Amino acid sequence: MEHTLKITNVLADPTRYYIYQYIVNNHGDVTVQQIADSFSIHPNVARLHLSKLEDIDMLTSEARKTGKGGRPSRLYRLSDKVIQLHFPYRDYQLLSRIAIQTMMTLGEQGKQALYDTGKVFGEELVNQQLAMSLNSVDSLSFAEKVGMLKNAAAIAGFSPEIQASEEENNIHFRIFNCPFKEVTAVEPSIICSMHNSFLKGMFEALFTNVHIVELENMMSDCSTCSYQASVLT
């Protein structure tokens, strides 16, 4: 309970919360000076905010020599630790592991059911975005579809980065956060397959003739999960 109260106290400060969001969207290391410049605050204040976020395990840091002599620069990045607040206590990771391992007892039928369900949930996520926009998928331009895909991926917690070329009907899709990471470590091939079907459902809700190729996978010690998608509008 004391740690929970510490977390809520640290995140109650708006500047500190926005600094954390900035680091989430930065997809890489940040320095004290970078935070100070981005938020127009003194470096000592930026260092205090970063230290408090590190104290509750939301960030981690390391000293790195600059090659110019003098004091090493401290770099901050997102921690791999999962921070969850539930009142009263809930353990959804345990529930998901139980559900997935139960599905695996069904053999190939269980794997196929998990794949099919992942695809349905991906489609539903995008369809919810379409319903809120009050637009039909046929009325959207290529750029609007890519924007909707990015919004849906952000809602799913993927922390996405997308580069798209309408001329080549090509989308490079990178994921910096895997919301299934802790469960994936237990059943990597099964969860990654379900995750890929989830993405396929998202893409197929917006585009036709979708072909997705996985380029990188976090479970193979890559920094991101990366995909190349060929699509038709």
mmCIF file with all atom_site columns, C-alpha atoms in Angstrom:
data_model
loop_
_atom_site.group_PDB
_atom_site.id
_atom_site.type_symbol
_atom_site.label_atom_id
_atom_site.label_alt_id
_atom_site.label_comp_id
_atom_site.label_asym_id
_atom_site.label_entity_id
_atom_site.label_seq_id
_atom_site.pdbx_PDB_ins_code
_atom_site.Cartn_x
_atom_site.Cartn_y
_atom_site.Cartn_z
_atom_site.occupancy
_atom_site.B_iso_or_equiv
_atom_site.pdbx_formal_charge
_atom_site.auth_seq_id
_atom_site.auth_comp_id
_atom_site.auth_asym_id
_atom_site.auth_atom_id
_atom_site.pdbx_PDB_model_num
ATOM 1   C CA . MET A 1 1   ? 0.000   0.000   0.000   1.00 0.00 ? 1   MET A CA 1
ATOM 2   C CA . GLU A 1 2   ? 2.853   2.399   0.801   1.00 0.00 ? 2   GLU A CA 1
ATOM 3   C CA . HIS A 1 3   ? 4.363   1.864   -2.656  1.00 0.00 ? 3   HIS A CA 1
ATOM 4   C CA . THR A 1 4   ? 0.948   2.408   -4.253  1.00 0.00 ? 4   THR A CA 1
ATOM 5   C CA . LEU A 1 5   ? 0.549   5.715   -2.405  1.00 0.00 ? 5   LEU A CA 1
ATOM 6   C CA . LYS A 1 6   ? 4.052   6.722   -3.503  1.00 0.00 ? 6   LYS A CA 1
ATOM 7   C CA . ILE A 1 7   ? 3.192   6.036   -7.142  1.00 0.00 ? 7   ILE A CA 1
ATOM 8   C CA . THR A 1 8   ? -0.021  8.070   -7.023  1.00 0.00 ? 8   THR A CA 1
ATOM 9   C CA . ASN A 1 9   ? 1.780   10.918  -5.269  1.00 0.00 ? 9   ASN A CA 1
ATOM 10  C CA . VAL A 1 10  ? 4.546   11.033  -7.890  1.00 0.00 ? 10  VAL A CA 1
ATOM 11  C CA . LEU A 1 11  ? 2.109   10.980  -10.820 1.00 0.00 ? 11  LEU A CA 1
ATOM 12  C CA . ALA A 1 12  ? -0.154  13.591  -9.227  1.00 0.00 ? 12  ALA A CA 1
ATOM 13  C CA . ASP A 1 13  ? 2.223   16.308  -10.381 1.00 0.00 ? 13  ASP A CA 1
ATOM 14  C CA . PRO A 1 14  ? 1.067   17.351  -13.906 1.00 0.00 ? 14  PRO A CA 1
ATOM 15  C CA . THR A 1 15  ? 4.541   18.292  -15.139 1.00 0.00 ? 15  THR A CA 1
ATOM 16  C CA . ARG A 1 16  ? 5.954   14.978  -13.971 1.00 0.00 ? 16  ARG A CA 1
ATOM 17  C CA . TYR A 1 17  ? 3.138   13.082  -15.657 1.00 0.00 ? 17  TYR A CA 1
ATOM 18  C CA . TYR A 1 18  ? 3.677   14.913  -18.961 1.00 0.00 ? 18  TYR A CA 1
ATOM 19  C CA . ILE A 1 19  ? 7.414   14.300  -18.735 1.00 0.00 ? 19  ILE A CA 1
ATOM 20  C CA . TYR A 1 20  ? 6.685   10.583  -18.452 1.00 0.00 ? 20  TYR A CA 1
ATOM 21  C CA . GLN A 1 21  ? 4.358   10.759  -21.474 1.00 0.00 ? 21  GLN A CA 1
ATOM 22  C CA . TYR A 1 22  ? 7.066   12.613  -23.393 1.00 0.00 ? 22  TYR A CA 1
ATOM 23  C CA . ILE A 1 23  ? 9.541   9.804   -22.681 1.00 0.00 ? 23  ILE A CA 1
ATOM 24  C CA . VAL A 1 24  ? 6.954   7.174   -23.680 1.00 0.00 ? 24  VAL A CA 1
ATOM 25  C CA . ASN A 1 25  ? 6.496   8.887   -27.047 1.00 0.00 ? 25  ASN A CA 1
ATOM 26  C CA . ASN A 1 26  ? 10.211  9.574   -27.501 1.00 0.00 ? 26  ASN A CA 1
ATOM 27  C CA . HIS A 1 27  ? 11.006  5.844   -27.996 1.00 0.00 ? 27  HIS A CA 1
ATOM 28  C CA . GLY A 1 28  ? 14.519  6.229   -26.685 1.00 0.00 ? 28  GLY A CA 1
ATOM 29  C CA . ASP A 1 29  ? 16.890  7.668   -24.088 1.00 0.00 ? 29  ASP A CA 1
ATOM 30  C CA . VAL A 1 30  ? 16.516  11.245  -22.863 1.00 0.00 ? 30  VAL A CA 1
ATOM 31  C CA . THR A 1 31  ? 18.864  13.526  -20.952 1.00 0.00 ? 31  THR A CA 1
ATOM 32  C CA . VAL A 1 32  ? 18.149  15.979  -18.174 1.00 0.00 ? 32  VAL A CA 1
ATOM 33  C CA . GLN A 1 33  ? 18.930  18.863  -20.523 1.00 0.00 ? 33  GLN A CA 1
ATOM 34  C CA . GLN A 1 34  ? 16.564  17.517  -23.167 1.00 0.00 ? 34  GLN A CA 1
ATOM 35  C CA . ILE A 1 35  ? 13.716  17.438  -20.633 1.00 0.00 ? 35  ILE A CA 1
ATOM 36  C CA . ALA A 1 36  ? 14.656  20.884  -19.324 1.00 0.00 ? 36  ALA A CA 1
ATOM 37  C CA . ASP A 1 37  ? 14.581  22.364  -22.839 1.00 0.00 ? 37  ASP A CA 1
ATOM 38  C CA . SER A 1 38  ? 11.351  20.596  -23.824 1.00 0.00 ? 38  SER A CA 1
ATOM 39  C CA . PHE A 1 39  ? 9.447   21.766  -20.735 1.00 0.00 ? 39  PHE A CA 1
ATOM 40  C CA . SER A 1 40  ? 11.170  25.136  -20.229 1.00 0.00 ? 40  SER A CA 1
ATOM 41  C CA . ILE A 1 41  ? 12.322  24.263  -16.723 1.00 0.00 ? 41  ILE A CA 1
ATOM 42  C CA . HIS A 1 42  ? 15.688  24.444  -14.951 1.00 0.00 ? 42  HIS A CA 1
ATOM 43  C CA . PRO A 1 43  ? 17.861  21.303  -15.346 1.00 0.00 ? 43  PRO A CA 1
ATOM 44  C CA . ASN A 1 44  ? 17.833  20.794  -11.573 1.00 0.00 ? 44  ASN A CA 1
ATOM 45  C CA . VAL A 1 45  ? 14.015  20.700  -11.627 1.00 0.00 ? 45  VAL A CA 1
ATOM 46  C CA . ALA A 1 46  ? 14.072  18.299  -14.594 1.00 0.00 ? 46  ALA A CA 1
ATOM 47  C CA . ARG A 1 47  ? 16.524  16.058  -12.722 1.00 0.00 ? 47  ARG A CA 1
ATOM 48  C CA . LEU A 1 48  ? 14.233  16.026  -9.673  1.00 0.00 ? 48  LEU A CA 1
ATOM 49  C CA . HIS A 1 49  ? 11.218  14.955  -11.762 1.00 0.00 ? 49  HIS A CA 1
ATOM 50  C CA . LEU A 1 50  ? 13.217  12.223  -13.490 1.00 0.00 ? 50  LEU A CA 1
ATOM 51  C CA . SER A 1 51  ? 14.625  10.950  -10.191 1.00 0.00 ? 51  SER A CA 1
ATOM 52  C CA . LYS A 1 52  ? 11.156  10.682  -8.667  1.00 0.00 ? 52  LYS A CA 1
ATOM 53  C CA . LEU A 1 53  ? 9.914   8.699   -11.672 1.00 0.00 ? 53  LEU A CA 1
ATOM 54  C CA . GLU A 1 54  ? 12.938  6.429   -11.317 1.00 0.00 ? 54  GLU A CA 1
ATOM 55  C CA . ASP A 1 55  ? 12.230  5.976   -7.593  1.00 0.00 ? 55  ASP A CA 1
ATOM 56  C CA . ILE A 1 56  ? 8.881   4.324   -8.396  1.00 0.00 ? 56  ILE A CA 1
ATOM 57  C CA . ASP A 1 57  ? 10.436  2.140   -11.135 1.00 0.00 ? 57  ASP A CA 1
ATOM 58  C CA . MET A 1 58  ? 8.755   3.894   -14.053 1.00 0.00 ? 58  MET A CA 1
ATOM 59  C CA . LEU A 1 59  ? 12.143  4.946   -15.412 1.00 0.00 ? 59  LEU A CA 1
ATOM 60  C CA . THR A 1 60  ? 15.654  3.567   -15.268 1.00 0.00 ? 60  THR A CA 1
ATOM 61  C CA . SER A 1 61  ? 18.910  5.384   -15.914 1.00 0.00 ? 61  SER A CA 1
ATOM 62  C CA . GLU A 1 62  ? 22.584  4.901   -16.557 1.00 0.00 ? 62  GLU A CA 1
ATOM 63  C CA . ALA A 1 63  ? 25.625  7.127   -16.726 1.00 0.00 ? 63  ALA A CA 1
ATOM 64  C CA . ARG A 1 64  ? 27.293  7.300   -20.103 1.00 0.00 ? 64  ARG A CA 1
ATOM 65  C CA . LYS A 1 65  ? 30.552  9.011   -20.977 1.00 0.00 ? 65  LYS A CA 1
ATOM 66  C CA . THR A 1 66  ? 30.273  11.713  -23.607 1.00 0.00 ? 66  THR A CA 1
ATOM 67  C CA . GLY A 1 67  ? 33.803  11.299  -24.958 1.00 0.00 ? 67  GLY A CA 1
ATOM 68  C CA . LYS A 1 68  ? 34.494  14.954  -24.217 1.00 0.00 ? 68  LYS A CA 1
ATOM 69  C CA . GLY A 1 69  ? 35.788  14.436  -20.708 1.00 0.00 ? 69  GLY A CA 1
ATOM 70  C CA . GLY A 1 70  ? 34.142  15.700  -17.571 1.00 0.00 ? 70  GLY A CA 1
ATOM 71  C CA . ARG A 1 71  ? 31.124  14.302  -15.778 1.00 0.00 ? 71  ARG A CA 1
ATOM 72  C CA . PRO A 1 72  ? 29.296  11.426  -17.552 1.00 0.00 ? 72  PRO A CA 1
ATOM 73  C CA . SER A 1 73  ? 25.827  12.230  -18.876 1.00 0.00 ? 73  SER A CA 1
ATOM 74  C CA . ARG A 1 74  ? 22.901  10.384  -17.266 1.00 0.00 ? 74  ARG A CA 1
ATOM 75  C CA . LEU A 1 75  ? 20.426  8.887   -19.708 1.00 0.00 ? 75  LEU A CA 1
ATOM 76  C CA . TYR A 1 76  ? 16.865  8.003   -18.712 1.00 0.00 ? 76  TYR A CA 1
ATOM 77  C CA . ARG A 1 77  ? 14.584  5.488   -20.389 1.00 0.00 ? 77  ARG A CA 1
ATOM 78  C CA . LEU A 1 78  ? 11.385  3.590   -19.680 1.00 0.00 ? 78  LEU A CA 1
ATOM 79  C CA . SER A 1 79  ? 11.680  0.777   -17.172 1.00 0.00 ? 79  SER A CA 1
ATOM 80  C CA . ASP A 1 80  ? 10.764  -2.782  -18.124 1.00 0.00 ? 80  ASP A CA 1
ATOM 81  C CA . LYS A 1 81  ? 8.873   -3.164  -14.853 1.00 0.00 ? 81  LYS A CA 1
ATOM 82  C CA . VAL A 1 82  ? 5.077   -3.182  -15.011 1.00 0.00 ? 82  VAL A CA 1
ATOM 83  C CA . ILE A 1 83  ? 3.276   -0.676  -12.793 1.00 0.00 ? 83  ILE A CA 1
ATOM 84  C CA . GLN A 1 84  ? -0.357  -1.532  -12.127 1.00 0.00 ? 84  GLN A CA 1
ATOM 85  C CA . LEU A 1 85  ? -2.815  0.040   -9.707  1.00 0.00 ? 85  LEU A CA 1
ATOM 86  C CA . HIS A 1 86  ? -5.955  -1.873  -8.740  1.00 0.00 ? 86  HIS A CA 1
ATOM 87  C CA . PHE A 1 87  ? -8.401  -1.132  -5.937  1.00 0.00 ? 87  PHE A CA 1
ATOM 88  C CA . PRO A 1 88  ? -9.099  -3.738  -4.683  1.00 0.00 ? 88  PRO A CA 1
ATOM 89  C CA . TYR A 1 89  ? -6.261  -5.983  -5.853  1.00 0.00 ? 89  TYR A CA 1
ATOM 90  C CA . ARG A 1 90  ? -6.666  -7.776  -9.209  1.00 0.00 ? 90  ARG A CA 1
ATOM 91  C CA . ASP A 1 91  ? -4.271  -10.066 -11.096 1.00 0.00 ? 91  ASP A CA 1
ATOM 92  C CA . TYR A 1 92  ? -5.255  -10.063 -14.766 1.00 0.00 ? 92  TYR A CA 1
ATOM 93  C CA . GLN A 1 93  ? -1.860  -11.368 -15.869 1.00 0.00 ? 93  GLN A CA 1
ATOM 94  C CA . LEU A 1 94  ? -2.473  -14.551 -13.910 1.00 0.00 ? 94  LEU A CA 1
ATOM 95  C CA . LEU A 1 95  ? -5.950  -14.805 -15.390 1.00 0.00 ? 95  LEU A CA 1
ATOM 96  C CA . SER A 1 96  ? -4.581  -14.421 -18.925 1.00 0.00 ? 96  SER A CA 1
ATOM 97  C CA . ARG A 1 97  ? -1.942  -17.105 -18.343 1.00 0.00 ? 97  ARG A CA 1
ATOM 98  C CA . ILE A 1 98  ? -4.583  -19.494 -17.023 1.00 0.00 ? 98  ILE A CA 1
ATOM 99  C CA . ALA A 1 99  ? -6.863  -18.793 -20.002 1.00 0.00 ? 99  ALA A CA 1
ATOM 100 C CA . ILE A 1 100 ? -4.077  -19.201 -22.573 1.00 0.00 ? 100 ILE A CA 1
ATOM 101 C CA . GLN A 1 101 ? -2.703  -22.391 -21.057 1.00 0.00 ? 101 GLN A CA 1
ATOM 102 C CA . THR A 1 102 ? -6.252  -23.757 -20.978 1.00 0.00 ? 102 THR A CA 1
ATOM 103 C CA . MET A 1 103 ? -6.579  -22.985 -24.696 1.00 0.00 ? 103 MET A CA 1
ATOM 104 C CA . MET A 1 104 ? -3.300  -24.788 -25.352 1.00 0.00 ? 104 MET A CA 1
ATOM 105 C CA . THR A 1 105 ? -4.713  -28.007 -23.879 1.00 0.00 ? 105 THR A CA 1
ATOM 106 C CA . LEU A 1 106 ? -7.047  -28.056 -26.902 1.00 0.00 ? 106 LEU A CA 1
ATOM 107 C CA . GLY A 1 107 ? -4.095  -28.474 -29.256 1.00 0.00 ? 107 GLY A CA 1
ATOM 108 C CA . GLU A 1 108 ? -4.315  -27.042 -32.779 1.00 0.00 ? 108 GLU A CA 1
ATOM 109 C CA . GLN A 1 109 ? -7.995  -26.143 -32.318 1.00 0.00 ? 109 GLN A CA 1
ATOM 110 C CA . GLY A 1 110 ? -7.081  -23.982 -29.330 1.00 0.00 ? 110 GLY A CA 1
ATOM 111 C CA . LYS A 1 111 ? -4.276  -22.241 -31.261 1.00 0.00 ? 111 LYS A CA 1
ATOM 112 C CA . GLN A 1 112 ? -6.590  -21.547 -34.207 1.00 0.00 ? 112 GLN A CA 1
ATOM 113 C CA . ALA A 1 113 ? -9.328  -20.242 -31.900 1.00 0.00 ? 113 ALA A CA 1
ATOM 114 C CA . LEU A 1 114 ? -6.844  -17.868 -30.247 1.00 0.00 ? 114 LEU A CA 1
ATOM 115 C CA . TYR A 1 115 ? -5.646  -16.667 -33.665 1.00 0.00 ? 115 TYR A CA 1
ATOM 116 C CA . ASP A 1 116 ? -9.201  -16.127 -34.929 1.00 0.00 ? 116 ASP A CA 1
ATOM 117 C CA . THR A 1 117 ? -10.268 -14.326 -31.751 1.00 0.00 ? 117 THR A CA 1
ATOM 118 C CA . GLY A 1 118 ? -7.234  -12.027 -31.890 1.00 0.00 ? 118 GLY A CA 1
ATOM 119 C CA . LYS A 1 119 ? -8.171  -11.028 -35.429 1.00 0.00 ? 119 LYS A CA 1
ATOM 120 C CA . VAL A 1 120 ? -11.776 -10.303 -34.417 1.00 0.00 ? 120 VAL A CA 1
ATOM 121 C CA . PHE A 1 121 ? -10.633 -8.070  -31.558 1.00 0.00 ? 121 PHE A CA 1
ATOM 122 C CA . GLY A 1 122 ? -8.294  -6.159  -33.905 1.00 0.00 ? 122 GLY A CA 1
ATOM 123 C CA . GLU A 1 123 ? -11.171 -5.554  -36.320 1.00 0.00 ? 123 GLU A CA 1
ATOM 124 C CA . GLU A 1 124 ? -13.458 -4.449  -33.489 1.00 0.00 ? 124 GLU A CA 1
ATOM 125 C CA . LEU A 1 125 ? -10.923 -1.916  -32.218 1.00 0.00 ? 125 LEU A CA 1
ATOM 126 C CA . VAL A 1 126 ? -10.752 -0.181  -35.607 1.00 0.00 ? 126 VAL A CA 1
ATOM 127 C CA . ASN A 1 127 ? -14.513 -0.439  -36.147 1.00 0.00 ? 127 ASN A CA 1
ATOM 128 C CA . GLN A 1 128 ? -15.024 1.373   -32.842 1.00 0.00 ? 128 GLN A CA 1
ATOM 129 C CA . GLN A 1 129 ? -12.830 4.187   -34.132 1.00 0.00 ? 129 GLN A CA 1
ATOM 130 C CA . LEU A 1 130 ? -14.822 4.293   -37.363 1.00 0.00 ? 130 LEU A CA 1
ATOM 131 C CA . ALA A 1 131 ? -18.107 4.479   -35.450 1.00 0.00 ? 131 ALA A CA 1
ATOM 132 C CA . MET A 1 132 ? -16.874 7.395   -33.338 1.00 0.00 ? 132 MET A CA 1
ATOM 133 C CA . SER A 1 133 ? -15.677 9.273   -36.426 1.00 0.00 ? 133 SER A CA 1
ATOM 134 C CA . LEU A 1 134 ? -19.100 8.845   -38.074 1.00 0.00 ? 134 LEU A CA 1
ATOM 135 C CA . ASN A 1 135 ? -17.318 7.948   -41.333 1.00 0.00 ? 135 ASN A CA 1
ATOM 136 C CA . SER A 1 136 ? -17.488 4.835   -43.473 1.00 0.00 ? 136 SER A CA 1
ATOM 137 C CA . VAL A 1 137 ? -14.220 3.156   -44.343 1.00 0.00 ? 137 VAL A CA 1
ATOM 138 C CA . ASP A 1 138 ? -14.891 3.750   -48.069 1.00 0.00 ? 138 ASP A CA 1
ATOM 139 C CA . SER A 1 139 ? -15.005 7.519   -47.519 1.00 0.00 ? 139 SER A CA 1
ATOM 140 C CA . LEU A 1 140 ? -11.551 7.693   -45.924 1.00 0.00 ? 140 LEU A CA 1
ATOM 141 C CA . SER A 1 141 ? -8.423  8.689   -47.792 1.00 0.00 ? 141 SER A CA 1
ATOM 142 C CA . PHE A 1 142 ? -5.225  6.641   -47.503 1.00 0.00 ? 142 PHE A CA 1
ATOM 143 C CA . ALA A 1 143 ? -3.776  9.177   -45.049 1.00 0.00 ? 143 ALA A CA 1
ATOM 144 C CA . GLU A 1 144 ? -6.944  9.116   -42.934 1.00 0.00 ? 144 GLU A CA 1
ATOM 145 C CA . LYS A 1 145 ? -6.861  5.323   -42.789 1.00 0.00 ? 145 LYS A CA 1
ATOM 146 C CA . VAL A 1 146 ? -3.228  5.399   -41.667 1.00 0.00 ? 146 VAL A CA 1
ATOM 147 C CA . GLY A 1 147 ? -4.122  7.982   -39.022 1.00 0.00 ? 147 GLY A CA 1
ATOM 148 C CA . MET A 1 148 ? -6.979  5.833   -37.757 1.00 0.00 ? 148 MET A CA 1
ATOM 149 C CA . LEU A 1 149 ? -4.696  2.801   -37.681 1.00 0.00 ? 149 LEU A CA 1
ATOM 150 C CA . LYS A 1 150 ? -2.205  4.734   -35.566 1.00 0.00 ? 150 LYS A CA 1
ATOM 151 C CA . ASN A 1 151 ? -4.905  5.948   -33.169 1.00 0.00 ? 151 ASN A CA 1
ATOM 152 C CA . ALA A 1 152 ? -6.248  2.421   -32.720 1.00 0.00 ? 152 ALA A CA 1
ATOM 153 C CA . ALA A 1 153 ? -2.745  1.064   -32.119 1.00 0.00 ? 153 ALA A CA 1
ATOM 154 C CA . ALA A 1 154 ? -2.099  3.781   -29.521 1.00 0.00 ? 154 ALA A CA 1
ATOM 155 C CA . ILE A 1 155 ? -5.347  2.886   -27.726 1.00 0.00 ? 155 ILE A CA 1
ATOM 156 C CA . ALA A 1 156 ? -4.220  -0.757  -27.705 1.00 0.00 ? 156 ALA A CA 1
ATOM 157 C CA . GLY A 1 157 ? -1.048  0.357   -25.901 1.00 0.00 ? 157 GLY A CA 1
ATOM 158 C CA . PHE A 1 158 ? 1.382   -0.409  -28.732 1.00 0.00 ? 158 PHE A CA 1
ATOM 159 C CA . SER A 1 159 ? 3.162   2.989   -28.639 1.00 0.00 ? 159 SER A CA 1
ATOM 160 C CA . PRO A 1 160 ? 3.296   2.827   -32.459 1.00 0.00 ? 160 PRO A CA 1
ATOM 161 C CA . GLU A 1 161 ? 5.346   4.558   -35.118 1.00 0.00 ? 161 GLU A CA 1
ATOM 162 C CA . ILE A 1 162 ? 4.061   4.412   -38.697 1.00 0.00 ? 162 ILE A CA 1
ATOM 163 C CA . GLN A 1 163 ? 5.640   5.395   -41.995 1.00 0.00 ? 163 GLN A CA 1
ATOM 164 C CA . ALA A 1 164 ? 3.407   5.076   -45.035 1.00 0.00 ? 164 ALA A CA 1
ATOM 165 C CA . SER A 1 165 ? 3.685   5.557   -48.793 1.00 0.00 ? 165 SER A CA 1
ATOM 166 C CA . GLU A 1 166 ? 0.421   5.825   -50.718 1.00 0.00 ? 166 GLU A CA 1
ATOM 167 C CA . GLU A 1 167 ? 2.250   5.627   -54.046 1.00 0.00 ? 167 GLU A CA 1
ATOM 168 C CA . GLU A 1 168 ? 3.736   2.254   -53.114 1.00 0.00 ? 168 GLU A CA 1
ATOM 169 C CA . ASN A 1 169 ? 0.703   1.089   -51.053 1.00 0.00 ? 169 ASN A CA 1
ATOM 170 C CA . ASN A 1 170 ? 3.199   0.330   -48.343 1.00 0.00 ? 170 ASN A CA 1
ATOM 171 C CA . ILE A 1 171 ? 3.091   0.812   -44.545 1.00 0.00 ? 171 ILE A CA 1
ATOM 172 C CA . HIS A 1 172 ? 6.029   0.332   -42.181 1.00 0.00 ? 172 HIS A CA 1
ATOM 173 C CA . PHE A 1 173 ? 4.550   -0.333  -38.740 1.00 0.00 ? 173 PHE A CA 1
ATOM 174 C CA . ARG A 1 174 ? 6.705   -0.355  -35.583 1.00 0.00 ? 174 ARG A CA 1
ATOM 175 C CA . ILE A 1 175 ? 5.585   -1.207  -32.049 1.00 0.00 ? 175 ILE A CA 1
ATOM 176 C CA . PHE A 1 176 ? 7.648   0.080   -29.123 1.00 0.00 ? 176 PHE A CA 1
ATOM 177 C CA . ASN A 1 177 ? 5.492   -1.438  -26.381 1.00 0.00 ? 177 ASN A CA 1
ATOM 178 C CA . CYS A 1 178 ? 4.005   -4.914  -26.259 1.00 0.00 ? 178 CYS A CA 1
ATOM 179 C CA . PRO A 1 179 ? 0.959   -4.928  -23.940 1.00 0.00 ? 179 PRO A CA 1
ATOM 180 C CA . PHE A 1 180 ? 1.176   -8.736  -23.880 1.00 0.00 ? 180 PHE A CA 1
ATOM 181 C CA . LYS A 1 181 ? 4.883   -8.843  -23.013 1.00 0.00 ? 181 LYS A CA 1
ATOM 182 C CA . GLU A 1 182 ? 4.686   -10.592 -19.625 1.00 0.00 ? 182 GLU A CA 1
ATOM 183 C CA . VAL A 1 183 ? 2.398   -13.321 -20.973 1.00 0.00 ? 183 VAL A CA 1
ATOM 184 C CA . THR A 1 184 ? 4.406   -13.567 -24.203 1.00 0.00 ? 184 THR A CA 1
ATOM 185 C CA . ALA A 1 185 ? 7.492   -14.514 -22.197 1.00 0.00 ? 185 ALA A CA 1
ATOM 186 C CA . VAL A 1 186 ? 5.625   -17.663 -21.076 1.00 0.00 ? 186 VAL A CA 1
ATOM 187 C CA . GLU A 1 187 ? 4.185   -18.696 -24.469 1.00 0.00 ? 187 GLU A CA 1
ATOM 188 C CA . PRO A 1 188 ? 6.124   -16.613 -27.058 1.00 0.00 ? 188 PRO A CA 1
ATOM 189 C CA . SER A 1 189 ? 5.117   -18.391 -30.277 1.00 0.00 ? 189 SER A CA 1
ATOM 190 C CA . ILE A 1 190 ? 1.429   -18.595 -29.328 1.00 0.00 ? 190 ILE A CA 1
ATOM 191 C CA . ILE A 1 191 ? 1.048   -15.006 -28.116 1.00 0.00 ? 191 ILE A CA 1
ATOM 192 C CA . CYS A 1 192 ? 3.078   -13.560 -30.989 1.00 0.00 ? 192 CYS A CA 1
ATOM 193 C CA . SER A 1 193 ? 0.847   -15.449 -33.439 1.00 0.00 ? 193 SER A CA 1
ATOM 194 C CA . MET A 1 194 ? -2.254  -14.041 -31.727 1.00 0.00 ? 194 MET A CA 1
ATOM 195 C CA . HIS A 1 195 ? -0.692  -10.562 -31.713 1.00 0.00 ? 195 HIS A CA 1
ATOM 196 C CA . ASN A 1 196 ? 0.020   -10.774 -35.435 1.00 0.00 ? 196 ASN A CA 1
ATOM 197 C CA . SER A 1 197 ? -3.579  -11.814 -36.102 1.00 0.00 ? 197 SER A CA 1
ATOM 198 C CA . PHE A 1 198 ? -4.733  -8.860  -33.970 1.00 0.00 ? 198 PHE A CA 1
ATOM 199 C CA . LEU A 1 199 ? -2.718  -6.530  -36.214 1.00 0.00 ? 199 LEU A CA 1
ATOM 200 C CA . LYS A 1 200 ? -4.017  -8.265  -39.333 1.00 0.00 ? 200 LYS A CA 1
ATOM 201 C CA . GLY A 1 201 ? -7.572  -7.664  -38.128 1.00 0.00 ? 201 GLY A CA 1
ATOM 202 C CA . MET A 1 202 ? -6.786  -3.961  -37.615 1.00 0.00 ? 202 MET A CA 1
ATOM 203 C CA . PHE A 1 203 ? -5.327  -3.610  -41.099 1.00 0.00 ? 203 PHE A CA 1
ATOM 204 C CA . GLU A 1 204 ? -8.072  -5.579  -42.835 1.00 0.00 ? 204 GLU A CA 1
ATOM 205 C CA . ALA A 1 205 ? -10.751 -3.413  -41.221 1.00 0.00 ? 205 ALA A CA 1
ATOM 206 C CA . LEU A 1 206 ? -9.303  -0.480  -43.204 1.00 0.00 ? 206 LEU A CA 1
ATOM 207 C CA . PHE A 1 207 ? -7.573  -1.915  -46.277 1.00 0.00 ? 207 PHE A CA 1
ATOM 208 C CA . THR A 1 208 ? -8.089  -4.730  -48.776 1.00 0.00 ? 208 THR A CA 1
ATOM 209 C CA . ASN A 1 209 ? -5.562  -7.332  -49.942 1.00 0.00 ? 209 ASN A CA 1
ATOM 210 C CA . VAL A 1 210 ? -3.389  -6.912  -46.860 1.00 0.00 ? 210 VAL A CA 1
ATOM 211 C CA . HIS A 1 211 ? -0.047  -8.732  -46.736 1.00 0.00 ? 211 HIS A CA 1
ATOM 212 C CA . ILE A 1 212 ? 2.000   -8.285  -43.549 1.00 0.00 ? 212 ILE A CA 1
ATOM 213 C CA . VAL A 1 213 ? 5.607   -9.408  -43.081 1.00 0.00 ? 213 VAL A CA 1
ATOM 214 C CA . GLU A 1 214 ? 7.236   -9.385  -39.642 1.00 0.00 ? 214 GLU A CA 1
ATOM 215 C CA . LEU A 1 215 ? 10.700  -7.797  -39.747 1.00 0.00 ? 215 LEU A CA 1
ATOM 216 C CA . GLU A 1 216 ? 11.652  -7.620  -36.057 1.00 0.00 ? 216 GLU A CA 1
ATOM 217 C CA . ASN A 1 217 ? 10.381  -9.164  -32.848 1.00 0.00 ? 217 ASN A CA 1
ATOM 218 C CA . MET A 1 218 ? 11.013  -8.038  -29.259 1.00 0.00 ? 218 MET A CA 1
ATOM 219 C CA . MET A 1 219 ? 11.201  -11.662 -28.169 1.00 0.00 ? 219 MET A CA 1
ATOM 220 C CA . SER A 1 220 ? 14.322  -11.963 -30.357 1.00 0.00 ? 220 SER A CA 1
ATOM 221 C CA . ASP A 1 221 ? 16.078  -9.166  -28.432 1.00 0.00 ? 221 ASP A CA 1
ATOM 222 C CA . CYS A 1 222 ? 15.020  -6.478  -30.904 1.00 0.00 ? 222 CYS A CA 1
ATOM 223 C CA . SER A 1 223 ? 14.078  -3.022  -29.605 1.00 0.00 ? 223 SER A CA 1
ATOM 224 C CA . THR A 1 224 ? 10.725  -3.134  -31.400 1.00 0.00 ? 224 THR A CA 1
ATOM 225 C CA . CYS A 1 225 ? 8.286   -5.390  -33.171 1.00 0.00 ? 225 CYS A CA 1
ATOM 226 C CA . SER A 1 226 ? 8.421   -4.198  -36.759 1.00 0.00 ? 226 SER A CA 1
ATOM 227 C CA . TYR A 1 227 ? 6.206   -5.040  -39.742 1.00 0.00 ? 227 TYR A CA 1
ATOM 228 C CA . GLN A 1 228 ? 6.007   -4.215  -43.438 1.00 0.00 ? 228 GLN A CA 1
ATOM 229 C CA . ALA A 1 229 ? 2.461   -4.192  -44.815 1.00 0.00 ? 229 ALA A CA 1
ATOM 230 C CA . SER A 1 230 ? 1.429   -4.096  -48.465 1.00 0.00 ? 230 SER A CA 1
ATOM 231 C CA . VAL A 1 231 ? -2.150  -2.862  -48.807 1.00 0.00 ? 231 VAL A CA 1
ATOM 232 C CA . LEU A 1 232 ? -4.768  -1.688  -51.280 1.00 0.00 ? 232 LEU A CA 1
ATOM 233 C CA . THR A 1 233 ? -7.282  1.032   -50.409 1.00 0.00 ? 233 THR A CA 1
#
